[in-house]
Coordinates of C-alpha atoms in Angstrom, one line a residue:
M1 CA 8.0 -12.9 -1.6
K2 CA 6.8 -15.9 -4.3
K3 CA 2.8 -15.2 -4.3
D4 CA 0.9 -18.3 -6.4
K5 CA 2.3 -20.9 -5.0
S6 CA 2.3 -22.8 -2.2
P7 CA 5.3 -22.9 0.5
A8 CA 7.1 -25.5 1.7
K9 CA 6.0 -27.2 4.7
I10 CA 9.9 -28.3 6.9
G11 CA 10.1 -29.2 10.0
T12 CA 13.5 -29.5 11.8
S13 CA 15.3 -29.2 15.1
P14 CA 15.3 -26.4 18.3
D15 CA 15.9 -22.7 17.5
T16 CA 14.7 -19.1 18.3
S17 CA 14.9 -15.6 20.3
H18 CA 13.8 -12.4 21.2
P19 CA 13.8 -9.8 24.4
N20 CA 10.3 -9.6 26.5
H21 CA 7.2 -8.1 24.6
T22 CA 4.1 -7.4 25.1
S23 CA 1.9 -6.5 21.9
E24 CA -0.9 -3.7 23.1
H25 CA -4.5 -4.9 21.9
R26 CA -5.4 -2.7 19.4
P27 CA -9.4 -2.2 18.4
H28 CA -10.9 -2.0 16.0
S29 CA -14.4 -0.1 16.9
S30 CA -13.8 1.9 14.1
L31 CA -14.3 -0.6 12.2
F32 CA -15.8 -4.1 12.4
S33 CA -18.3 -5.4 14.4
S34 CA -20.9 -7.8 14.9
R35 CA -23.8 -9.9 16.4
V36 CA -23.6 -12.8 14.3
V37 CA -20.4 -15.0 15.0
L38 CA -20.2 -17.9 12.9
T39 CA -17.6 -20.5 12.5
S40 CA -16.8 -22.8 9.9
L41 CA -15.1 -25.9 10.2
P42 CA -11.5 -26.1 12.3
H43 CA -8.6 -25.5 9.8
L44 CA -5.8 -27.9 12.4
D45 CA -1.3 -27.9 11.7
T46 CA 1.2 -28.8 14.0
F47 CA 1.1 -25.1 16.6
G48 CA -2.3 -25.7 17.0
C49 CA -3.8 -23.3 14.7
T50 CA -7.6 -23.2 14.0
K51 CA -8.6 -20.1 12.2
V52 CA -12.5 -18.7 13.7
D53 CA -14.6 -17.2 11.2
A54 CA -16.3 -14.6 12.4
V55 CA -15.8 -11.6 15.1
E56 CA -17.1 -10.7 17.8
E57 CA -17.1 -6.9 17.7
D58 CA -16.2 -5.5 14.7
F59 CA -17.2 -5.2 10.7
L60 CA -17.0 -2.5 8.7
R61 CA -17.5 1.0 9.9
S62 CA -21.1 1.6 9.5
I63 CA -22.5 -0.4 7.7
E64 CA -25.2 -2.6 7.3
A65 CA -24.6 -5.5 5.2
S66 CA -27.5 -8.5 4.3
W67 CA -25.2 -11.5 3.5
T68 CA -26.9 -14.9 1.9
V69 CA -24.5 -17.4 3.9
R70 CA -24.9 -21.2 4.0
G71 CA -28.1 -20.7 2.6
Q72 CA -29.1 -18.5 6.4
E73 CA -29.7 -15.0 5.4
K74 CA -27.5 -12.5 8.3
D75 CA -28.3 -8.8 8.8
M76 CA -25.3 -7.7 10.3
Y77 CA -24.8 -4.0 11.6
A78 CA -22.2 -2.3 12.9
E79 CA -21.8 0.9 14.5
S80 CA -18.3 2.9 14.2
S81 CA -17.4 4.4 16.8
K82 CA -16.3 8.5 15.7
I83 CA -19.4 9.8 14.1
S84 CA -23.6 9.3 15.5
S85 CA -25.1 7.0 14.4
K86 CA -27.8 9.7 13.7
N87 CA -25.1 10.0 10.7
A88 CA -23.5 6.5 10.8
M89 CA -23.5 5.6 6.9
R90 CA -25.6 1.7 6.1
A91 CA -24.3 0.3 3.1
S92 CA -25.7 -3.5 2.1
L93 CA -23.8 -5.7 0.3
T94 CA -25.8 -8.4 -1.1
L95 CA -23.7 -11.1 -1.6
D96 CA -23.6 -14.7 -2.0
Q97 CA -20.6 -15.0 -0.7
G98 CA -18.6 -16.0 3.4
L99 CA -18.9 -13.8 5.6
E100 CA -14.7 -14.5 6.3
E101 CA -13.4 -12.7 4.2
F102 CA -14.8 -9.1 5.6
Y103 CA -14.2 -9.3 8.9
L104 CA -11.2 -9.4 11.0
S105 CA -9.9 -13.1 11.7
R106 CA -9.4 -14.8 13.8
V107 CA -6.9 -17.5 14.4
S108 CA -7.0 -19.6 17.8
M109 CA -3.3 -21.2 17.8
K110 CA -0.8 -22.5 20.6
E111 CA 1.2 -20.5 21.9
T112 CA 4.2 -19.5 20.7
S113 CA 7.3 -18.0 20.7
L114 CA 10.8 -17.2 19.7
T115 CA 14.3 -17.9 20.6
V116 CA 17.5 -17.9 20.1
L117 CA 19.5 -20.2 20.0
D118 CA 23.3 -19.4 19.8
G119 CA 24.8 -16.0 17.9
P120 CA 25.4 -12.0 18.9
H121 CA 22.1 -12.5 20.7
K122 CA 22.0 -16.2 22.3
G123 CA 19.6 -16.6 24.9
L124 CA 17.1 -13.9 23.3
E125 CA 13.8 -14.7 23.3
V126 CA 9.9 -13.2 22.0
P127 CA 6.6 -14.8 22.1
L128 CA 4.4 -14.3 19.1
T129 CA 1.8 -12.8 19.5
Q130 CA 1.3 -10.8 15.9
D131 CA -0.1 -12.1 12.6
M132 CA 2.9 -10.7 11.6
F133 CA 6.4 -10.8 12.4
Y134 CA 9.4 -8.8 11.6
I135 CA 13.4 -10.4 12.1
G136 CA 16.7 -8.4 10.9
R137 CA 18.6 -5.4 12.7
E138 CA 16.5 -2.0 12.5
E139 CA 14.7 -1.1 16.5
W140 CA 11.6 -1.4 15.7
C141 CA 12.1 -5.6 13.9
D142 CA 10.4 -7.4 17.2
L143 CA 13.5 -9.4 17.0
S144 CA 15.6 -7.1 16.7
L145 CA 19.4 -8.6 16.0
P146 CA 21.5 -5.9 15.7
N147 CA 24.8 -7.1 16.8
D148 CA 24.0 -9.9 13.8
K149 CA 25.6 -7.7 10.8
R150 CA 24.8 -10.7 8.9
V151 CA 21.2 -9.9 9.5
S152 CA 19.2 -7.2 6.6
S153 CA 17.2 -4.2 8.7
V154 CA 14.9 -6.3 7.5
H155 CA 16.2 -10.0 7.6
C156 CA 13.2 -11.9 7.3
E157 CA 9.2 -12.4 8.5
L158 CA 7.0 -14.8 10.3
R159 CA 3.1 -15.0 9.1
V160 CA 0.7 -16.8 11.2
E161 CA -1.6 -18.6 8.8
K162 CA -4.4 -21.2 9.3
K163 CA -2.1 -23.7 8.4
G164 CA 0.5 -22.8 11.1
V165 CA 3.4 -20.3 10.6
R166 CA 5.5 -19.1 7.7
L167 CA 8.8 -17.7 7.0
I168 CA 9.5 -15.4 4.2
D169 CA 12.9 -13.9 3.3
R170 CA 12.8 -10.7 2.4
G171 CA 15.6 -10.5 -0.6
S172 CA 17.5 -10.1 2.8
R173 CA 21.3 -10.2 1.4
N174 CA 22.7 -13.2 3.4
G175 CA 19.6 -15.0 2.8
S176 CA 17.4 -17.7 5.4
F177 CA 18.2 -20.8 5.9
I178 CA 16.3 -24.5 7.1
N179 CA 18.8 -27.6 7.6
D180 CA 21.8 -25.3 5.8
V181 CA 18.8 -25.1 3.1
Q182 CA 18.1 -21.8 1.9
V183 CA 14.3 -21.0 1.6
N184 CA 12.2 -18.4 0.1
D185 CA 8.5 -19.1 1.6
A186 CA 8.5 -22.2 3.8
F187 CA 5.7 -22.7 6.6
L188 CA 8.0 -23.2 9.9
T189 CA 6.7 -26.3 12.6
P190 CA 7.3 -26.5 15.9
D191 CA 10.9 -26.4 17.0
T192 CA 12.0 -26.2 13.8
T193 CA 15.1 -24.8 13.8
F194 CA 16.5 -22.0 11.2
K195 CA 19.0 -19.6 10.6
V196 CA 19.5 -15.2 9.3
G197 CA 22.7 -14.1 9.7
H198 CA 25.0 -16.0 12.6
S199 CA 21.9 -16.1 15.2
V200 CA 19.8 -19.6 14.8
C201 CA 16.8 -19.4 16.3
V202 CA 13.0 -22.1 16.7
L203 CA 9.9 -21.6 17.1
R204 CA 8.5 -23.5 20.2
T205 CA 5.0 -24.1 21.8
T206 CA 2.9 -24.5 24.7
T207 CA 0.3 -26.6 25.6
K208 CA -1.9 -23.1 26.5
K209 CA -4.2 -21.7 22.9
T210 CA -4.2 -18.2 22.7
Q211 CA -5.7 -15.2 20.2
I212 CA -3.6 -14.3 17.4
D213 CA -5.9 -11.0 15.6
I214 CA -5.7 -10.2 11.7
R215 CA -6.4 -7.4 11.0
F216 CA -8.2 -5.8 8.2
S217 CA -7.7 -2.3 8.6
D218 CA -4.5 -0.4 10.1
D219 CA -5.8 1.5 14.3
S220 CA -7.4 5.1 12.9
G221 CA -10.0 2.6 10.2
Q222 CA -8.6 5.3 7.4
L223 CA -7.2 1.9 5.6
V224 CA -8.4 -0.9 4.6
G225 CA -7.3 -4.7 2.9
Q226 CA -7.5 -8.6 3.3
E227 CA -4.8 -8.3 1.4
P228 CA -0.4 -9.5 2.6
A229 CA 0.8 -6.2 1.4
M230 CA -1.9 -4.7 3.0
R231 CA -1.2 -5.8 5.6
E232 CA 1.5 -5.6 6.5
I233 CA 1.0 -2.0 5.3
F234 CA -1.6 -1.9 8.6
T235 CA 1.5 -3.6 9.9
L236 CA 4.4 -1.3 10.1
L237 CA 3.1 1.6 9.9
P238 CA 2.3 2.5 13.7
R239 CA 6.1 1.2 13.8
L240 CA 7.3 3.5 10.9
A241 CA 5.5 6.8 12.9
K242 CA 7.2 6.3 16.4
K243 CA 10.6 6.1 14.4
G244 CA 10.1 8.4 12.2
I245 CA 12.3 6.6 9.7
P246 CA 11.7 8.0 6.2
L247 CA 9.6 6.1 4.3
L248 CA 9.8 5.8 0.0
L249 CA 6.3 4.8 -1.2
T250 CA 6.0 2.6 -4.5
G251 CA 3.4 1.5 -6.9
E252 CA 0.4 3.3 -9.7
T253 CA -0.9 6.0 -9.8
G254 CA -4.5 6.5 -7.5
T255 CA -3.6 3.6 -4.9
G256 CA -3.4 6.0 -2.1
K257 CA -0.3 6.7 -1.6
S258 CA -0.9 10.2 0.1
S259 CA -3.4 8.4 2.4
I260 CA -1.5 6.3 3.7
A261 CA 1.4 9.3 3.8
N262 CA -1.8 11.7 5.4
V263 CA -2.1 8.2 8.0
L264 CA 1.6 7.9 8.9
H265 CA 1.5 11.0 9.9
Q266 CA -0.9 10.7 12.0
Q267 CA 0.2 7.7 13.8
S268 CA 3.6 10.0 14.2
Q269 CA 1.4 11.9 16.8
R270 CA 3.7 15.0 15.8
E271 CA 2.6 18.8 16.2
G272 CA 3.1 20.3 12.4
E273 CA 1.7 19.4 9.6
C274 CA 2.3 17.2 7.1
V275 CA 3.2 19.4 4.1
V276 CA 2.0 18.0 0.4
V277 CA 4.1 18.5 -1.7
N278 CA 4.4 17.3 -6.1
C279 CA 7.7 17.3 -7.7
G280 CA 5.6 16.8 -10.8
A281 CA 3.1 19.3 -10.4
L282 CA 6.1 22.7 -9.7
S283 CA 7.0 24.3 -12.3
P284 CA 10.2 23.3 -12.9
S285 CA 12.4 26.8 -12.8
L286 CA 10.3 27.5 -8.9
I287 CA 11.2 24.3 -8.1
E288 CA 14.2 25.3 -5.8
S289 CA 12.8 27.9 -4.1
E290 CA 9.4 26.4 -4.0
L291 CA 10.6 24.1 -2.0
F292 CA 14.3 26.0 0.2
G293 CA 11.3 29.5 0.4
Y294 CA 14.4 32.4 -0.3
E295 CA 15.1 36.5 2.2
K296 CA 13.9 38.9 0.4
G297 CA 15.8 40.8 -2.1
A298 CA 17.1 36.9 -3.1
F299 CA 15.8 37.1 -6.7
T300 CA 13.7 39.8 -8.6
G301 CA 10.2 39.2 -7.4
A302 CA 11.1 38.6 -4.4
E303 CA 10.1 40.8 -1.8
Q304 CA 9.6 39.4 0.7
R305 CA 10.0 36.2 3.3
H306 CA 9.0 32.9 1.9
Q307 CA 8.9 30.5 3.6
G308 CA 9.7 26.9 2.1
Y309 CA 7.5 23.5 1.8
I310 CA 10.4 22.3 3.8
E311 CA 11.1 25.0 6.0
Q312 CA 6.6 25.0 6.8
A313 CA 7.0 21.1 7.6
Q314 CA 9.0 21.7 11.4
G315 CA 7.6 19.7 13.6
G316 CA 5.7 17.0 10.8
T317 CA 5.6 15.9 7.9
L318 CA 6.9 16.4 4.6
F319 CA 5.9 14.6 1.8
L320 CA 7.1 14.4 -1.4
D321 CA 4.7 13.1 -3.6
E322 CA 6.0 11.7 -7.4
I323 CA 9.9 12.4 -6.4
G324 CA 10.7 10.7 -9.1
E325 CA 10.3 14.1 -11.3
L326 CA 12.2 15.8 -9.0
P327 CA 15.0 17.3 -11.1
L328 CA 18.7 16.2 -10.9
S329 CA 20.1 19.5 -10.8
L330 CA 18.6 20.2 -7.6
Q331 CA 19.1 16.8 -5.6
P332 CA 22.4 17.5 -4.0
K333 CA 20.7 20.2 -2.3
L334 CA 18.2 17.9 -1.1
L335 CA 20.2 16.0 -0.1
D336 CA 21.9 17.8 2.4
V337 CA 19.2 18.8 3.5
L338 CA 17.9 15.2 4.9
E339 CA 21.0 14.6 6.0
R340 CA 22.1 17.2 7.5
K341 CA 19.0 17.8 8.6
R342 CA 19.8 22.2 8.5
L343 CA 18.6 24.1 5.5
R344 CA 19.5 27.6 4.2
R345 CA 16.9 29.8 1.9
L346 CA 17.6 31.8 -1.4
G347 CA 19.6 34.6 -0.4
G348 CA 19.9 33.5 3.1
T349 CA 22.5 33.0 5.3
K350 CA 21.7 31.7 8.0
E351 CA 21.5 28.0 8.3
I352 CA 17.7 26.9 10.1
A353 CA 17.8 22.6 11.9
L354 CA 14.9 21.0 10.6
D355 CA 12.3 18.4 12.0
F356 CA 10.9 16.7 11.3
Q357 CA 9.5 13.0 9.1
L358 CA 10.1 12.3 6.0
V359 CA 7.9 10.1 3.5
T360 CA 7.7 10.4 -0.4
A361 CA 6.2 8.6 -3.5
T362 CA 6.5 7.7 -6.3
H363 CA 5.1 6.1 -9.8
R364 CA 8.6 5.3 -11.3
D365 CA 11.4 2.8 -11.4
L366 CA 13.1 4.4 -9.0
K367 CA 16.3 2.0 -8.8
Q368 CA 16.2 2.2 -12.6
Q369 CA 16.9 6.3 -12.9
V370 CA 19.2 5.5 -10.5
E371 CA 21.0 3.1 -13.2
L372 CA 19.9 5.4 -15.9
G373 CA 21.6 8.1 -14.3
E374 CA 18.6 10.1 -13.7
F375 CA 18.3 9.8 -10.4
R376 CA 21.5 10.0 -7.7
K377 CA 22.2 6.5 -5.9
D378 CA 23.0 8.9 -2.3
L379 CA 19.4 10.2 -2.2
F380 CA 17.2 7.2 -3.2
Y381 CA 19.9 5.2 -0.4
R382 CA 18.7 8.1 1.9
I383 CA 14.4 8.4 1.4
A384 CA 14.5 4.8 0.9
V385 CA 15.7 4.0 4.5
M386 CA 12.2 1.2 4.3
E387 CA 10.1 1.3 1.0
L388 CA 6.8 0.1 1.1
H389 CA 5.3 -1.2 -2.4
V390 CA 0.9 -0.5 -2.6
P391 CA -1.1 -2.7 -4.8
A392 CA -2.6 -2.4 -7.5
L393 CA -6.7 -2.1 -8.1
R394 CA -5.7 -5.5 -9.8
E395 CA -4.5 -6.7 -7.4
R396 CA -6.5 -6.5 -4.5
K397 CA -9.9 -7.6 -6.0
R398 CA -11.4 -10.0 -3.1
D399 CA -10.4 -5.9 -1.3
L400 CA -12.9 -4.5 -3.5
P401 CA -16.2 -5.0 -1.0
L402 CA -13.8 -3.4 1.9
L403 CA -13.4 -1.2 -0.5
I404 CA -16.1 -0.1 -2.4
S405 CA -18.1 0.0 1.3
H406 CA -15.3 2.6 2.7
L407 CA -15.7 4.5 -0.2
L408 CA -19.8 4.7 0.4
Q409 CA -19.0 5.9 3.4
Q410 CA -17.4 9.1 2.7
I411 CA -19.6 9.5 -0.4
S412 CA -22.3 9.4 1.2
P413 CA -23.2 9.1 4.3
D414 CA -26.1 9.7 5.3
Q415 CA -27.6 7.9 3.0
Y416 CA -28.5 4.5 2.7
I417 CA -26.8 2.1 -0.3
K418 CA -27.6 -0.9 -2.0
V419 CA -24.8 -3.1 -3.6
T420 CA -25.9 -5.9 -5.4
K421 CA -24.1 -8.6 -6.3
D422 CA -23.8 -8.1 -10.2
A423 CA -23.2 -4.2 -9.7
L424 CA -20.2 -5.8 -7.4
Q425 CA -19.2 -8.5 -9.8
A426 CA -18.6 -5.5 -12.9
L427 CA -16.4 -4.2 -10.8
K428 CA -14.7 -6.9 -10.1
E429 CA -14.3 -8.1 -13.6
Y430 CA -13.2 -4.0 -14.8
H431 CA -8.8 -3.9 -14.5
W432 CA -9.2 -0.4 -13.0
P433 CA -5.8 1.4 -14.6
G434 CA -6.9 4.2 -12.0
N435 CA -7.0 2.5 -9.0
L436 CA -8.5 3.4 -6.0
R437 CA -8.8 7.5 -7.7
E438 CA -10.9 6.0 -10.7
L439 CA -13.2 3.5 -8.8
R440 CA -14.3 7.0 -5.8
N441 CA -15.1 8.2 -9.7
V442 CA -17.3 5.3 -10.6
L443 CA -18.8 5.7 -7.1
E444 CA -19.5 9.0 -7.1
R445 CA -21.0 9.2 -10.4
S446 CA -22.8 6.0 -10.1
L447 CA -24.5 7.5 -7.6
I448 CA -25.4 10.3 -8.9
L449 CA -28.2 9.7 -10.9
V450 CA -28.8 7.0 -8.4
E451 CA -33.0 7.5 -7.3
E452 CA -33.1 4.4 -4.7
A453 CA -29.9 3.8 -3.7
E454 CA -29.8 1.3 -4.8
L455 CA -26.3 0.9 -7.5
D456 CA -26.6 -1.9 -9.7
A457 CA -24.9 -3.6 -12.4
D458 CA -27.1 -1.2 -15.4
S459 CA -26.8 2.0 -13.0
L460 CA -22.9 1.9 -12.6
L461 CA -21.3 4.0 -14.8
M462 CA -18.0 2.5 -16.0
P463 CA -15.4 4.8 -17.9
H464 CA -15.1 3.9 -21.6
S465 CA -12.6 2.4 -22.1
H466 CA -13.7 -0.6 -20.5
Q467 CA -14.8 -2.3 -23.8
S468 CA -12.0 0.5 -26.3
L469 CA -8.9 -0.3 -24.1
P470 CA -6.8 -1.8 -26.5
T471 CA -5.5 -5.7 -25.9
E472 CA -3.3 -6.2 -28.5
A473 CA -1.1 -4.4 -30.3
P474 CA -1.0 -4.9 -34.6
K475 CA 0.1 -7.8 -35.9
P476 CA 2.6 -6.9 -38.4
Q477 CA 1.9 -8.0 -42.2
T478 CA 3.5 -10.8 -43.1
S479 CA 4.9 -11.4 -46.5
P480 CA 8.4 -10.4 -47.6
Q481 CA 7.4 -6.9 -49.2
D482 CA 5.1 -6.0 -45.9
I483 CA 8.0 -6.7 -43.6
R484 CA 9.2 -3.3 -42.0
T485 CA 11.2 -1.9 -39.3
M486 CA 11.1 -2.7 -35.8
K487 CA 11.3 0.6 -35.1
D488 CA 8.1 1.2 -37.5
L489 CA 6.1 -1.1 -36.1
L490 CA 6.4 0.0 -32.6
A491 CA 5.6 3.2 -33.5
D492 CA 2.8 2.0 -35.2
A493 CA 1.8 -0.1 -32.4
E494 CA 2.2 3.5 -29.4
A495 CA -0.3 5.3 -32.5
A496 CA -2.5 2.9 -32.0
I497 CA -2.4 3.0 -28.4
L498 CA -2.3 6.6 -27.8
E499 CA -5.6 7.5 -30.4
D500 CA -7.2 4.1 -28.8
V501 CA -6.7 6.0 -25.5
L502 CA -7.8 9.7 -26.1
N503 CA -10.9 8.1 -28.1
A504 CA -11.7 6.8 -25.1
L505 CA -10.7 8.9 -22.7
H506 CA -13.1 11.5 -25.1
W507 CA -9.8 13.7 -25.2
N508 CA -9.3 14.2 -21.4
V509 CA -4.6 14.8 -22.2
S510 CA -5.0 15.2 -18.6
K511 CA -6.6 11.8 -18.0
T512 CA -4.5 9.6 -20.9
A513 CA -2.1 11.0 -19.2
Q514 CA -3.0 9.8 -15.6
T515 CA -3.8 6.8 -17.7
L516 CA -1.3 5.3 -18.6
E517 CA 1.2 7.3 -16.6
V518 CA 2.9 9.4 -19.2
S519 CA 3.5 13.1 -18.8
R520 CA 0.9 15.5 -20.9
S521 CA 4.1 17.5 -21.8
W522 CA 5.6 13.8 -24.1
L523 CA 1.5 13.2 -24.7
H524 CA 1.4 16.1 -26.8
G525 CA 4.9 15.6 -28.5
R526 CA 3.5 12.4 -29.6
I527 CA 0.1 13.8 -30.4
R528 CA 2.4 16.4 -32.5
F529 CA 4.7 13.3 -33.7
Y530 CA 1.7 11.2 -34.7
Q531 CA -0.3 14.3 -36.7
L532 CA -2.7 12.7 -34.5
K533 CA -6.3 14.1 -35.0
R534 CA -9.7 13.8 -32.4
P535 CA -12.3 12.8 -34.4
T536 CA -15.4 15.1 -35.6
D537 CA -18.9 14.1 -34.5

């Protein structure tokens, strides 16, 4: 998907489809409620789309916000449906910007449907009732085409925006086509036909108007964000939870992958627990027994039967965090358990039937690990039936006001917190290598010393690395007698970066390893190799 380029608008003739489908309106009472309705100049396109920059009943959960909008100050109030008004946290963000950035966005457009004109599912029709609409062979897709073998599992998506309906190919095997031209990202006009696999589809509109909500939170209100990558996660989680599809979450450390796994478990309504296993934190000598369990007498010290983490997730969700750290020797055994849904404890003879939802996460590139022989290809395909990438915080800068308000509610639910414009700007300018985890830490420690419940730029306790993290590698000497090998130059650069980050984080090895996304053992080895020394005061 092209991120920074405006897609082309392409018009044509007819084609579209899917069965009768009703979109259940999901309430947003836990997040977004306002008593003010603001409208801006409408944005119109060929679908009659109008962006309504207003919200009727939903703003950030438990937030009182004071905004300066179009020269007039509007006071916004919201009450959470899940906590009493007595304990509701009120956070005030003083910002000179429009409310549309923080609200549920609403698009008014002509009623639109997608119809399959040709192919195995000819005649199938489905209305376009939500902002993200998926086409593929998977049963949970909005337009499901299981009999079209040239269609990928999740082939493409239609995204409703203020400019119109946008077609985005999802990296399909056989591509998406408009007028026999393959496209990755393009706006569609009414009666435009496009082809996926053997299926020819068309968008058709009526004269009747409808409204489509573009939501900036998941159903539970625990996840917030405006960025398309986050909205995609909000849209897909209920479907994945309902179907029990294995999900792989990718993204940097601290981006909130565990929170997403927990929300998925809640939405699955499974009666069992969500069992969280950090594969990178388990001792190599104990990981097999901890995962698979053991019988009494299975080995020295096994004095009683022990249920492993996999068995503990029975009837619930198994979340294997940092799955890329799982030893290669154990991967075949895990694959067997996932394939057959049966487990045998160490030292046992009886097989145990299993039923759990599988969620895995990693900050590594598993496809690259597969190519390097460090991760089994068959296991990768088993755990990544659906893969979602969680963006880094530096890629979500316009989500910061939402995230700050959400985190302040969790940190200080009974206190009125005011976040000033200069504080927000300082937070936006920081690069956040630790992502959401680091943002929460900054807010928590800043609030400790705040006396008047107001966070301004001066009261923010930002990481020391804000100024001291290196931005450039050491430049090599250019005189002939000083020319050195590439290996030596790279070693110098690595040593300099490690020393700078260690100093910036006061030689906290664990935090440095987390920030640089390396293991502590690797970092300790490099410290010894380069003979790095902690500076003395």
